[in-house]
mmCIF file of C-alpha atoms in Angstrom:
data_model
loop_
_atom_site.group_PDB
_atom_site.id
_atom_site.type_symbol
_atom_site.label_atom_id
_atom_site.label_comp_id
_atom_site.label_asym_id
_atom_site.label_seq_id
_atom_site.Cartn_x
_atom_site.Cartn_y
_atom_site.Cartn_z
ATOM 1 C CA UNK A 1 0.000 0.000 0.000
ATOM 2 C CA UNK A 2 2.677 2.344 0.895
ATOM 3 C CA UNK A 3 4.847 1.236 -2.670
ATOM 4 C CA UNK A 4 1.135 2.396 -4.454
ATOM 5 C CA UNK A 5 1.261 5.523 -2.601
ATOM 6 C CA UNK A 6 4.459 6.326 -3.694
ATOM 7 C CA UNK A 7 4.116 5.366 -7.196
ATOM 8 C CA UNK A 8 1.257 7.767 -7.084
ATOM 9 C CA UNK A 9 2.842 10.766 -5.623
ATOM 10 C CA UNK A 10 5.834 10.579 -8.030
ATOM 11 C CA UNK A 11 3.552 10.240 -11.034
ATOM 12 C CA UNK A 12 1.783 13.148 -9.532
ATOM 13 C CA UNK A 13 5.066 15.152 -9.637
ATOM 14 C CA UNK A 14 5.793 14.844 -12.888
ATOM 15 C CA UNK A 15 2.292 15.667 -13.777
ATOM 16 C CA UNK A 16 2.892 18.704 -11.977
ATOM 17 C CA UNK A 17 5.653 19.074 -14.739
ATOM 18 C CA UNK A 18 3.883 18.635 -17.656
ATOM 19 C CA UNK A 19 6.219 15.782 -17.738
ATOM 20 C CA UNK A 20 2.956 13.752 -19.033
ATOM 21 C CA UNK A 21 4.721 10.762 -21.178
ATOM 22 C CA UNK A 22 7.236 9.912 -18.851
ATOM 23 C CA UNK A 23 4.292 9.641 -16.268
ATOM 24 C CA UNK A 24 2.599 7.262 -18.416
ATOM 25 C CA UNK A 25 5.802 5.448 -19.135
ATOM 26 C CA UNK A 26 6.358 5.346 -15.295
ATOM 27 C CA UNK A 27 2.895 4.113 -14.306
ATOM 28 C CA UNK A 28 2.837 1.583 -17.348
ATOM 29 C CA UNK A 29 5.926 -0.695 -16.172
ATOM 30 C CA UNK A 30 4.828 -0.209 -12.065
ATOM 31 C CA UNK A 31 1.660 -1.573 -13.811
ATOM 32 C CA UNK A 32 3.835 -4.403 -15.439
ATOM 33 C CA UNK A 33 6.032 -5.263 -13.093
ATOM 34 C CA UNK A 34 3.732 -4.881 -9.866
ATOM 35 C CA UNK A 35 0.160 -5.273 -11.180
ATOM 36 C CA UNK A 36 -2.597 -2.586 -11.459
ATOM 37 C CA UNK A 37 -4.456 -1.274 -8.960
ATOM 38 C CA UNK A 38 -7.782 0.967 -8.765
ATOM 39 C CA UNK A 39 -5.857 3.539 -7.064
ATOM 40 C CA UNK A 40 -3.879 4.242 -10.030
ATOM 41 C CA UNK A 41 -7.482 5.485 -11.967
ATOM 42 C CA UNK A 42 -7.388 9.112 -10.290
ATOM 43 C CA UNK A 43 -3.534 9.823 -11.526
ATOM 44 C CA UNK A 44 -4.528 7.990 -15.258
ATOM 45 C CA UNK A 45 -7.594 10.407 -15.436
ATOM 46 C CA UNK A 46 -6.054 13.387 -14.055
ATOM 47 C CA UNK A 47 -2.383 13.012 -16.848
ATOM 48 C CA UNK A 48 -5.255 12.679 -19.881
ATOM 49 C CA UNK A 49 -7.129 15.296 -19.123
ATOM 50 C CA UNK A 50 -3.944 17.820 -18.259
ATOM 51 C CA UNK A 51 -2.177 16.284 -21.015
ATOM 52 C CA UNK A 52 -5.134 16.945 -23.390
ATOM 53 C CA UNK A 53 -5.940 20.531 -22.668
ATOM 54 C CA UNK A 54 -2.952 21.457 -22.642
ATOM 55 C CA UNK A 55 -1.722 19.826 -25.976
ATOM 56 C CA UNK A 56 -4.890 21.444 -27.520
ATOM 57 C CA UNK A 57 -3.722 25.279 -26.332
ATOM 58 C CA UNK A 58 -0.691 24.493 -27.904
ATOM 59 C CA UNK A 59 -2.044 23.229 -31.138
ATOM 60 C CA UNK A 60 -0.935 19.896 -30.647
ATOM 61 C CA UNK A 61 -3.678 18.045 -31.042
ATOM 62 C CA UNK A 62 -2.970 14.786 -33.138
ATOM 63 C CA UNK A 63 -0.661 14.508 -29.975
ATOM 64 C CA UNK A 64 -3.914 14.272 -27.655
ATOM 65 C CA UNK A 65 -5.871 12.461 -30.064
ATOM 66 C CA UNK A 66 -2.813 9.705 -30.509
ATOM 67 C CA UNK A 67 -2.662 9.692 -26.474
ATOM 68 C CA UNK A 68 -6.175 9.461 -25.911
ATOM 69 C CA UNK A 69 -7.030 6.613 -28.468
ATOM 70 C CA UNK A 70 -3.857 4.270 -27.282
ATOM 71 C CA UNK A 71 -4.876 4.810 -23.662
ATOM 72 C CA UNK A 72 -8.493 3.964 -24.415
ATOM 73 C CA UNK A 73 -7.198 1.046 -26.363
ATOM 74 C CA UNK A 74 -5.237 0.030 -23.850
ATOM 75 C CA UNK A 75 -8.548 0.097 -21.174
ATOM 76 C CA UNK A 76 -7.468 3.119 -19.320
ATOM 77 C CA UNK A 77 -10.321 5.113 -19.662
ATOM 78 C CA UNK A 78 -14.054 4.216 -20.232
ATOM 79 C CA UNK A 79 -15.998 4.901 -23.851
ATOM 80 C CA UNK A 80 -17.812 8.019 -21.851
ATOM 81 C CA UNK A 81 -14.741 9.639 -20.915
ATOM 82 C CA UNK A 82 -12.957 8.729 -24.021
ATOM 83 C CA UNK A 83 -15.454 10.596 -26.033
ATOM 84 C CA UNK A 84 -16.172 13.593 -22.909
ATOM 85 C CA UNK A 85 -12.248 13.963 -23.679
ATOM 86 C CA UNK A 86 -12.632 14.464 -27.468
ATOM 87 C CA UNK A 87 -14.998 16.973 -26.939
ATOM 88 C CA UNK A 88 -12.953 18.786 -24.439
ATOM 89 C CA UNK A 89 -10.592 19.143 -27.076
ATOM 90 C CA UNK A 90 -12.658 19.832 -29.628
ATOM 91 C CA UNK A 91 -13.918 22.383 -27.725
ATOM 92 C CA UNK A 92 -10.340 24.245 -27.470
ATOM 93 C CA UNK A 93 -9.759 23.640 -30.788
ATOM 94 C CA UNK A 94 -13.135 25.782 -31.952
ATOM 95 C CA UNK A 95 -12.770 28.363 -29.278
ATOM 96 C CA UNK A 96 -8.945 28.751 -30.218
ATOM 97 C CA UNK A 97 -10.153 28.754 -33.677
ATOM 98 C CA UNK A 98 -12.611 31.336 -33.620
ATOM 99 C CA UNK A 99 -10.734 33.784 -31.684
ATOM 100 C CA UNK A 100 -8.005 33.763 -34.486
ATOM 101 C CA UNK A 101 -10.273 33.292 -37.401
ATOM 102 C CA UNK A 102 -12.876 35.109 -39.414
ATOM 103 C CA UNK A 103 -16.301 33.622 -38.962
ATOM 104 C CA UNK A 104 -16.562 31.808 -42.189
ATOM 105 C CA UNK A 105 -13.123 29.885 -41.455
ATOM 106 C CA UNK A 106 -13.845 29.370 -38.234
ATOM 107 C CA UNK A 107 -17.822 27.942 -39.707
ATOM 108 C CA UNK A 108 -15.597 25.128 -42.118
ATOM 109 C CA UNK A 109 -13.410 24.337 -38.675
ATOM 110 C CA UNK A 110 -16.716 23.705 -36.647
ATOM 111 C CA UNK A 111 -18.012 21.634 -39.275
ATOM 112 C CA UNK A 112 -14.660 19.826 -39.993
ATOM 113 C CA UNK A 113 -14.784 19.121 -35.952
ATOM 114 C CA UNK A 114 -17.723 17.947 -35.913
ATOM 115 C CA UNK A 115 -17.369 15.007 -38.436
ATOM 116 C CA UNK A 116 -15.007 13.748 -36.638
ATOM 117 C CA UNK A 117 -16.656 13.767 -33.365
ATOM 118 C CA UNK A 118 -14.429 15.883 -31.484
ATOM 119 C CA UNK A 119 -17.664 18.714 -30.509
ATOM 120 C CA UNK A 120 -20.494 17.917 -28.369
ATOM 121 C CA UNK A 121 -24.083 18.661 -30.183
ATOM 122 C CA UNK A 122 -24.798 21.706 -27.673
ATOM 123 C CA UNK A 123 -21.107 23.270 -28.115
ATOM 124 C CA UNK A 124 -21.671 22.959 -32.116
ATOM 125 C CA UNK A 125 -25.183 24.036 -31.570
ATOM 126 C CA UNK A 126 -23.695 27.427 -29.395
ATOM 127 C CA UNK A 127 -20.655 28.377 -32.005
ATOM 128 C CA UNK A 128 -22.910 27.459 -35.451
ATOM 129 C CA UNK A 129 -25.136 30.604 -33.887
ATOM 130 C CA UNK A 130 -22.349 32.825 -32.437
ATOM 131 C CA UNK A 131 -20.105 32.359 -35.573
ATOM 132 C CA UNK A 132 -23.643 33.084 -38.314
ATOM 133 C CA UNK A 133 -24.063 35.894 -35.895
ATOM 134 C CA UNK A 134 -20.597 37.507 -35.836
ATOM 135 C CA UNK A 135 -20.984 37.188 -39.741
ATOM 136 C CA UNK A 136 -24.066 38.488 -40.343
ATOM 137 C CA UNK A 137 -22.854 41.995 -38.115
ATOM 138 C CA UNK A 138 -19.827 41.440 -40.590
ATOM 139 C CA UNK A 139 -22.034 41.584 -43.392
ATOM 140 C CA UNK A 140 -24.394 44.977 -41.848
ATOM 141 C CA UNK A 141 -21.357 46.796 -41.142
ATOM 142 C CA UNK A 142 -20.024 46.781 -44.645
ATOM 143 C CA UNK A 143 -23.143 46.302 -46.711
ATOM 144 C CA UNK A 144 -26.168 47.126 -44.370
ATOM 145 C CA UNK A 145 -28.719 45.062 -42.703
ATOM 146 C CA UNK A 146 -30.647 43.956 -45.631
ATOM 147 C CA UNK A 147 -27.606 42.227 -47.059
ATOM 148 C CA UNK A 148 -26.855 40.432 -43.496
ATOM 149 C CA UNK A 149 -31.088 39.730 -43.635
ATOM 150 C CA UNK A 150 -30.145 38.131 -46.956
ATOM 151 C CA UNK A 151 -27.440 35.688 -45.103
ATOM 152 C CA UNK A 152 -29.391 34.708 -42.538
ATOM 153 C CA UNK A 153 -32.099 33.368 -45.471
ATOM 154 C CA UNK A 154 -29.209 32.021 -48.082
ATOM 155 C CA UNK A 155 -27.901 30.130 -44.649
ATOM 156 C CA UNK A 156 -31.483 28.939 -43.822
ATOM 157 C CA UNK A 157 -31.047 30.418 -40.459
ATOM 158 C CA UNK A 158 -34.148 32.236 -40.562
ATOM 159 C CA UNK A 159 -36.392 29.378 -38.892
ATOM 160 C CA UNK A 160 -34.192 28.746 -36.331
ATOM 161 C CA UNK A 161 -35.267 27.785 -32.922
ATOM 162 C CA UNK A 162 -32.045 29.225 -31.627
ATOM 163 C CA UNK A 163 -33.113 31.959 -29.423
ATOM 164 C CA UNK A 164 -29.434 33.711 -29.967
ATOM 165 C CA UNK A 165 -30.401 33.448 -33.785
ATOM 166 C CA UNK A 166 -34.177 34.566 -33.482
ATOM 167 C CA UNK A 167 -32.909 37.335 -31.302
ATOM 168 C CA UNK A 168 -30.227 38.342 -33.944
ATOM 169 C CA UNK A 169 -32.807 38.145 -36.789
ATOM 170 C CA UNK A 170 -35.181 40.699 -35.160
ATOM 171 C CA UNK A 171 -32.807 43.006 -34.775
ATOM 172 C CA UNK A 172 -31.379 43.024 -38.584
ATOM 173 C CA UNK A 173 -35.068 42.587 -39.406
ATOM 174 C CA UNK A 174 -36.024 45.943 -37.277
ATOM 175 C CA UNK A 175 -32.616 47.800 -38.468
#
C-alpha cells in the first residue's frame, strides 16, 4: 500500500511538470512489473485530461488524439470519458479557432470538428449561432442590414429555434 502511494505521488510530480509521457511510461511498467491497482485510476484520469488541454492550447492536437485513443485502447479510460475527452478538445480547438479566425473559417473548422466527433451537439449548436451571428454583423457593417437579412435566409437560419439566432434576426429585421 505504501509502494502504491508512492508510485502515485511521483507520477503526480511529474504531472505537476507537464512531464505527461514519462508519467505514463512510469505508471505503465509499475503496472507491469507490480500489477494494477484501482488507485492508479485518479492519476490515469487526471495526466489525460492535463495532457489533453494542454496539448490542444498548444495546437498539438494529433498529440492528444494519438494519447487518448492508445490509452483507451489500452482500457485506461471508459468509452464516456474517451469521447467527454474528445470533446474537451474539440472544444479548445473551436474556441482557439474562432478567436483567431474570421467567422466563415472558423464555420468550415466547426463543421470539420464535428465530423469527426471531437464537438459535443450543444457546443456545435452554441458556435454554429455565435459564428452566423458575428458574420451576419460582418455583413451589416459593410453592406447594411438587408444584405446580413439576406445571409441569414441564403444560410437557412431564418427558422431557427435558436433563441441567440431569433434574437439576432429581429434586430437586422427591425434595423
Amino acid at each position: 500500500a505504501e509502494m502504491i502511494k508512492e508510485f502515485v505521488n511521483f507520477t503526480s510530480v511529474l504531472n505537476g511538470e507537464r512531464r505527461f509521457d514519462e508519467a505514463f511510461d512510469f505508471l505503465d511498467a509499475v503496472r507491469l512489473r507490480w500489477g494494477n491497482h484501482d488507485e492508479y485510476g485518479a492519476i490515469i484520469d487526471t495526466l489525460l485530461y492535463n495532457s489533453t488541454v494542454i496539448a490542444g492550447r498548444e495546437g498539438r492536437e494529433d498529440e492528444a488524439l494519438d494519447r487518448l485513443s492508445f490509452r483507451y485502447k489500452q482500457g485506461d479510460l471508459s468509452e464516456e470519458t474517451f469521447r467527454d475527452y474528445r470533446y474537451t478538445l474539440g472544444e479548445g480547438l473551436i474556441y482557439r479557432y474562432s478567436k483567431a479566425g474570421d467567422p466563415l473559417e472558423s464555420l468550415a473548422e466547426l463543421e470539420r470538428l464535428r465530423q469527426q466527433e471531437l464537438i459535443s451537439d450543444s457546443i456545435y449548436r452554441e458556435y454554429r449561432a455565435v459564428l452566423h451571428i458575428q458574420r451576419a454583423k460582418e455583413i451589416s457593417r459593410d453592406q447594411g442590414d438587408l444584405e446580413a437579412l439576406d445571409y441569414f435566409r441564403k444560410e437557412g437560419l431564418q427558422s431557427s429555434a435558436d433563441p441567440r439566432l431569433r434574437q439576432a434576426l429581429e434586430v437586422f429585421t427591425h434595423n
